[in-house]
Amino acid sequence: MNSLALINEFLGQPPNASSHGYQIDHIIEFCHWFMAALFFGWSAFFIFVLIRFRKRVHPAADHLGVRSGISTHLEFSVVLIEAVLLLGFAIPLWARRVNQFPPGKDALLVHVVAQQFSFNYHLPGPDGQFGRRDVGFVNNTNPLGLDPNDPAGKDDIVTSGELHVPVNRPIVAELSSKDVIHDYFLPAMRIGGDAIPGSLIPIWFTPVKTGSYEVICAQLCGLGHYGMKGTLVVDTPQDYQAWLKERAELSGGAQPAAPSPSPGGQQPQNKPAAPAASPSPGG
Ligand SMILES: [Cu+2]
């Protein structure tokens, strides 16, 4: 077992399954060894000071203090190492995540819509185009509010809880939320991002190992937060196509009966009607 696997196991991290994850593991690993060195270094210094300046040998206080420059050099080295970690590794790694998205054609785009307490997924289906969504169409059978009148949305795939992705292909997940702030976290992929109502936040990663991985919500989002888990299944391209086909058939069969909004701009039937007269507080 190498030191990386050792630290991972110690921290309870699942093994990395994404192309960039080893870089994050290296930073985590280095930080932990560095902190361990600081811990032992400062502990040894503390014990040294207790003995060296004990009262029996120094009955009167020495107000001049330390005259050697060694502590300054030590402090400066620690600051330097921390600056190199931050400026040389952490910030460039983060910048690559947020600035260098894979080109559109190579990547697979998935819309992830969080809600209390599950993650919904919206895929474009065989036509490669996402159908329009509107909050007015949201109901129990149409959790994402797909517009039933938009032809681009007819073949769209909407699923909840489990997402399949093909291996070795960049995945861009565009995060949003229907209610409160959630966080779409894929520990094995070493990536995560907040899902914020009213925002679209893209994250990307490339899975490099097939298998089944845990998806968790990493923001305390309500009473059911502890159970807000899902599964990311990384498939071979063949298995992924089979899953897509299966989902497309299921979605096609279960397409919500169009609650077509009438041309007059009336609310869809399923949406609770606004109260005619809301009691004004204190009125
Ligand atoms: Cu949540």
XYZ file of C-alpha atoms and ligand atoms in Angstrom:
284
model
C 0.000 0.000 0.000
C 1.497 3.326 -0.995
C 1.279 6.421 1.198
C -1.536 7.869 -0.923
C -3.791 4.886 -0.383
C -2.863 4.958 3.296
C -3.980 8.586 3.735
C -7.135 7.901 1.703
C -8.031 5.004 3.916
C -7.228 6.948 7.063
C -9.568 9.765 5.951
C -12.279 7.345 4.861
C -12.027 8.460 1.245
C -13.242 6.070 -1.431
C -10.610 5.211 -4.059
C -10.358 7.818 -6.791
C -12.235 7.064 -10.019
C -11.731 10.248 -12.063
C -8.955 11.465 -14.321
C -8.072 14.519 -12.223
C -8.698 12.998 -8.779
C -5.132 11.810 -8.159
C -3.987 15.473 -8.188
C -6.439 16.280 -5.404
C -5.325 13.192 -3.511
C -1.696 14.318 -3.838
C -2.515 17.721 -2.347
C -4.515 16.158 0.474
C -1.687 13.712 1.074
C 1.015 16.370 1.079
C -1.003 18.648 3.393
C -1.454 15.828 5.880
C 2.228 14.854 5.934
C 3.148 18.531 6.209
C 0.710 19.057 9.109
C 2.097 15.918 10.795
C 5.628 17.320 10.483
C 4.475 20.654 11.933
C 2.693 18.882 14.773
C 5.760 16.872 15.765
C 8.073 19.853 15.201
C 6.082 22.257 17.356
C 5.454 19.585 20.018
C 9.197 18.937 20.265
C 9.853 22.692 20.454
C 7.258 23.072 23.216
C 8.842 20.317 25.294
C 12.317 21.769 24.652
C 11.154 25.209 25.900
C 9.564 23.719 29.029
C 12.853 22.074 29.966
C 15.299 24.720 28.737
C 13.569 27.643 30.505
C 12.405 25.814 33.610
C 12.101 27.903 36.769
C 14.772 26.008 38.702
C 17.495 27.125 36.268
C 15.994 30.585 35.544
C 14.576 31.992 38.806
C 14.316 35.491 37.279
C 12.611 36.277 33.959
C 14.815 37.192 31.010
C 13.161 40.124 29.264
C 15.462 40.048 26.224
C 14.039 36.760 24.950
C 15.445 34.673 22.105
C 18.481 36.146 20.354
C 19.154 33.532 17.686
C 17.452 33.901 14.288
C 16.525 30.219 13.929
C 12.846 30.647 14.801
C 12.507 33.403 12.181
C 13.971 31.085 9.543
C 11.664 28.262 10.615
C 8.576 30.485 10.536
C 9.572 31.808 7.128
C 10.028 28.261 5.764
C 6.561 27.258 6.956
C 4.999 30.323 5.318
C 6.937 29.596 2.117
C 5.762 25.960 1.961
C 2.178 27.038 2.565
C 2.423 29.710 -0.142
C 3.810 27.153 -2.625
C 0.970 24.755 -1.779
C -1.653 27.435 -2.298
C -0.217 29.360 -5.250
C 1.626 26.509 -6.940
C -0.870 23.658 -6.582
C -4.277 24.438 -5.093
C -5.173 27.555 -7.105
C -3.952 26.218 -10.516
C -5.809 22.930 -9.896
C -8.979 24.834 -9.058
C -8.502 27.160 -12.045
C -8.286 24.178 -14.414
C -11.573 22.873 -12.999
C -13.453 26.145 -13.486
C -11.772 27.647 -16.581
C -10.891 24.729 -18.817
C -14.137 22.998 -19.606
C -13.967 20.227 -22.202
C -15.163 21.288 -25.683
C -18.900 20.852 -26.228
C -18.765 17.936 -28.689
C -16.599 15.665 -26.544
C -18.443 16.196 -23.317
C -21.718 14.774 -22.177
C -23.985 17.408 -20.684
C -26.403 16.441 -17.918
C -28.723 18.764 -16.049
C -28.793 17.942 -12.342
C -31.763 19.432 -10.518
C -31.666 19.024 -6.766
C -34.720 19.073 -4.541
C -35.518 18.111 -0.982
C -34.385 15.280 -0.817
C -33.190 13.796 -4.082
C -31.309 14.567 -7.269
C -33.164 14.613 -10.597
C -31.399 14.243 -13.918
C -32.395 15.636 -17.273
C -30.766 14.206 -20.415
C -31.442 15.396 -23.962
C -32.406 12.020 -25.445
C -31.565 10.826 -28.994
C -32.043 14.274 -30.634
C -29.308 15.756 -28.440
C -31.489 18.741 -27.551
C -32.823 19.624 -24.149
C -36.512 20.407 -24.042
C -37.695 23.651 -22.513
C -38.511 23.613 -18.829
C -40.832 25.864 -16.935
C -41.741 25.862 -13.288
C -45.416 26.195 -14.269
C -45.406 22.627 -15.617
C -43.969 21.040 -12.485
C -46.162 18.359 -10.960
C -45.758 14.912 -9.443
C -45.315 13.160 -12.779
C -43.254 15.981 -14.298
C -40.762 16.843 -11.548
C -38.633 19.071 -13.781
C -41.470 20.948 -15.461
C -40.712 19.788 -19.024
C -42.808 21.726 -21.510
C -45.083 19.100 -23.126
C -45.545 21.394 -26.154
C -41.843 21.608 -26.975
C -40.895 19.010 -29.635
C -37.242 19.032 -28.449
C -38.389 17.716 -25.089
C -40.441 14.780 -26.413
C -37.514 12.341 -26.277
C -35.852 13.804 -23.197
C -34.920 11.496 -20.383
C -35.803 12.453 -16.841
C -34.649 10.224 -14.060
C -34.114 10.440 -10.348
C -31.732 8.863 -7.885
C -29.495 6.987 -10.318
C -27.473 8.388 -13.193
C -25.451 6.382 -15.684
C -22.488 7.869 -17.537
C -20.023 6.328 -19.988
C -16.441 5.716 -18.877
C -13.542 7.841 -20.208
C -15.767 10.626 -21.487
C -15.851 14.108 -19.917
C -19.111 14.719 -18.098
C -20.411 18.238 -17.549
C -23.089 18.388 -14.873
C -25.030 21.622 -14.773
C -26.330 22.045 -11.243
C -29.468 23.825 -10.128
C -32.027 23.456 -7.392
C -35.802 23.590 -7.061
C -35.913 24.673 -3.440
C -32.955 25.254 -1.114
C -29.166 25.121 -1.510
C -27.872 21.589 -1.983
C -24.440 20.334 -2.969
C -23.969 17.644 -5.591
C -20.955 15.748 -4.293
C -19.267 12.783 -5.966
C -16.570 11.687 -3.497
C -15.101 9.013 -5.763
C -14.817 11.541 -8.612
C -13.229 14.124 -6.294
C -15.689 16.757 -7.463
C -18.722 18.556 -6.142
C -20.597 21.799 -6.517
C -23.380 23.742 -4.884
C -26.851 23.524 -6.422
C -28.389 26.938 -5.848
C -31.933 27.968 -6.759
C -31.844 30.458 -9.638
C -28.264 29.574 -10.638
C -26.774 27.171 -13.163
C -23.411 25.949 -11.912
C -21.435 23.598 -14.164
C -18.899 21.098 -12.840
C -16.961 18.572 -14.891
C -14.998 15.372 -14.485
C -13.946 12.345 -16.499
C -14.685 8.974 -14.903
C -11.905 6.479 -15.606
C -13.198 3.355 -13.858
C -16.479 1.562 -14.383
C -18.503 0.816 -11.288
C -21.148 2.137 -8.972
C -20.363 5.246 -6.920
C -22.097 7.173 -4.194
C -23.662 10.594 -4.764
C -24.359 12.639 -1.667
C -25.722 16.041 -0.806
C -22.983 18.020 0.935
C -25.047 20.940 2.201
C -27.290 20.653 5.225
C -30.535 21.177 3.323
C -33.267 20.145 5.731
C -34.556 17.315 7.898
C -34.082 14.662 5.230
C -30.559 15.761 4.302
C -28.997 12.628 5.802
C -30.900 10.491 3.318
C -30.172 12.605 0.246
C -28.061 10.032 -1.535
C -27.943 8.640 -5.011
C -25.864 6.488 -7.291
C -23.601 7.286 -10.187
C -23.026 4.252 -12.377
C -20.052 4.447 -14.719
C -20.751 2.119 -17.636
C -18.856 0.827 -20.627
C -20.086 2.663 -23.759
C -22.226 -0.387 -24.709
C -23.865 -0.601 -21.283
C -24.448 3.133 -21.339
C -26.241 2.933 -24.699
C -28.365 0.089 -23.347
C -29.289 2.172 -20.291
C -30.120 5.199 -22.466
C -32.373 3.037 -24.602
C -34.108 1.606 -21.562
C -34.622 5.059 -20.012
C -35.854 6.485 -23.313
C -38.463 3.727 -23.530
C -39.526 4.298 -19.925
C -39.658 8.075 -20.348
C -41.588 7.721 -23.602
C -44.197 5.568 -21.896
C -44.466 7.712 -18.819
C -44.498 11.116 -20.509
C -46.863 13.255 -18.465
C -50.254 13.897 -19.966
C -49.871 17.418 -21.273
C -51.384 19.805 -18.779
C -51.490 22.259 -21.663
C -51.740 25.802 -20.483
C -54.597 27.433 -22.327
C -53.727 30.256 -24.740
C -55.225 32.739 -22.334
C -52.140 32.316 -20.193
C -54.056 30.472 -17.499
C -52.114 28.501 -14.922
C -51.787 24.772 -15.567
C -54.429 22.755 -13.720
C -52.016 21.064 -11.389
C -50.549 24.238 -10.002
C -52.223 25.369 -6.818
C -54.303 28.393 -7.647
C -53.219 31.592 -6.000
C -55.519 32.442 -3.131
C -58.084 34.985 -4.291
C -57.572 37.227 -1.341
C -54.707 36.605 1.016
C -55.390 37.787 4.517
C -53.100 40.703 5.071
C -51.175 40.495 8.313
C -52.464 42.909 10.893
C -55.332 43.897 8.557
Cu -29.568 18.452 -0.112
